[in-house]
């Protein structure tokens, strides 16, 4: 996400709030029956890219997955989920 690169200087909580809105909005628009795999893929890619740019904030440019998961445990992002269920014919 280009947004992560351009807003690298913003505080963690501000980035978290924005990305939470992005995930909820994406799921609200694309979260229809049969699209669950792509919704989960989008969520995974967003987390991977955010981790990459958070890692570039520090001196040592390293953010292990274990530390990133600990950050997400304290400040979880919304889960990717199907919002609109439609009956298939």
CSV table of C-alpha atoms in Angstrom, one decimal:
chain,number,residue,atom,x,y,z
A,1,UNK,CA,0.0,0.0,0.0
A,2,UNK,CA,1.3,3.3,-1.0
A,3,UNK,CA,-0.4,4.9,2.0
A,4,UNK,CA,1.9,3.0,4.4
A,5,UNK,CA,5.0,4.4,2.7
A,6,UNK,CA,3.7,8.0,2.6
A,7,UNK,CA,2.5,7.9,6.2
A,8,UNK,CA,5.5,6.2,7.7
A,9,UNK,CA,6.2,9.1,10.0
A,10,UNK,CA,2.7,9.0,11.6
A,11,UNK,CA,2.3,7.5,15.1
A,12,UNK,CA,1.5,3.8,15.3
A,13,UNK,CA,-2.0,4.4,16.8
A,14,UNK,CA,-2.9,6.8,13.9
A,15,UNK,CA,-1.7,4.2,11.3
A,16,UNK,CA,-3.7,1.5,13.1
A,17,UNK,CA,-6.9,3.5,13.1
A,18,UNK,CA,-6.6,4.3,9.4
A,19,UNK,CA,-5.8,0.7,8.4
A,20,UNK,CA,-8.7,-0.5,10.6
A,21,UNK,CA,-11.1,1.7,8.6
A,22,UNK,CA,-9.5,0.5,5.3
A,23,UNK,CA,-10.1,-3.2,6.3
A,24,UNK,CA,-13.7,-2.5,7.4
A,25,UNK,CA,-14.4,-0.6,4.2
A,26,UNK,CA,-12.9,-3.2,2.0
A,27,UNK,CA,-14.9,-6.0,3.6
A,28,UNK,CA,-18.1,-3.9,3.4
A,29,UNK,CA,-17.6,-3.5,-0.3
A,30,UNK,CA,-16.0,-6.8,-1.4
A,31,UNK,CA,-17.2,-9.0,1.4
A,32,UNK,CA,-19.8,-11.0,-0.5
A,33,UNK,CA,-20.5,-14.7,-0.5
A,34,UNK,CA,-17.8,-16.6,-2.4
A,35,UNK,CA,-15.2,-14.0,-2.0
A,36,UNK,CA,-13.8,-15.1,1.4
A,37,UNK,CA,-10.5,-16.3,0.1
A,38,UNK,CA,-9.7,-13.0,-1.6
A,39,UNK,CA,-10.8,-11.0,1.5
A,40,UNK,CA,-8.4,-13.1,3.6
A,41,UNK,CA,-5.6,-12.6,1.0
A,42,UNK,CA,-6.1,-8.8,1.1
A,43,UNK,CA,-6.0,-8.8,4.9
A,44,UNK,CA,-2.8,-10.8,4.9
A,45,UNK,CA,-1.1,-8.6,2.2
A,46,UNK,CA,-2.1,-5.5,4.1
A,47,UNK,CA,-0.5,-6.8,7.3
A,48,UNK,CA,2.6,-7.9,5.4
A,49,UNK,CA,3.1,-4.5,3.8
A,50,UNK,CA,2.4,-2.6,7.1
A,51,UNK,CA,5.0,-4.7,8.9
A,52,UNK,CA,7.5,-4.0,6.1
A,53,UNK,CA,7.0,-0.2,6.5
A,54,UNK,CA,6.9,-0.3,10.3
A,55,UNK,CA,10.3,-2.1,10.2
A,56,UNK,CA,11.8,0.8,8.3
A,57,UNK,CA,11.0,3.2,11.0
A,58,UNK,CA,13.8,2.1,13.4
A,59,UNK,CA,17.5,2.4,13.4
A,60,UNK,CA,18.1,-1.3,12.8
A,61,UNK,CA,15.4,-1.7,10.2
A,62,UNK,CA,14.2,-5.0,11.7
A,63,UNK,CA,10.8,-6.0,13.0
A,64,UNK,CA,10.5,-9.7,13.6
A,65,UNK,CA,7.1,-11.4,13.0
A,66,UNK,CA,7.0,-12.3,16.7
A,67,UNK,CA,7.3,-8.6,17.8
A,68,UNK,CA,4.7,-7.6,15.1
A,69,UNK,CA,2.3,-10.2,16.3
A,70,UNK,CA,2.8,-9.0,19.9
A,71,UNK,CA,1.9,-5.5,18.7
A,72,UNK,CA,-1.2,-6.8,17.0
A,73,UNK,CA,-2.2,-8.7,20.1
A,74,UNK,CA,-2.3,-5.4,22.0
A,75,UNK,CA,-3.9,-3.5,19.1
A,76,UNK,CA,-5.7,-6.0,16.9
A,77,UNK,CA,-6.9,-5.1,13.4
A,78,UNK,CA,-10.4,-6.1,12.4
A,79,UNK,CA,-10.7,-9.6,11.0
A,80,UNK,CA,-11.4,-10.1,7.3
A,81,UNK,CA,-15.0,-11.4,7.0
A,82,UNK,CA,-17.9,-11.8,4.7
A,83,UNK,CA,-20.4,-9.0,5.4
A,84,UNK,CA,-23.1,-9.8,2.8
A,85,UNK,CA,-24.4,-13.4,2.6
A,86,UNK,CA,-26.3,-14.2,-0.6
A,87,UNK,CA,-28.1,-17.5,-1.3
A,88,UNK,CA,-26.6,-19.3,-4.3
A,89,UNK,CA,-29.1,-20.7,-6.8
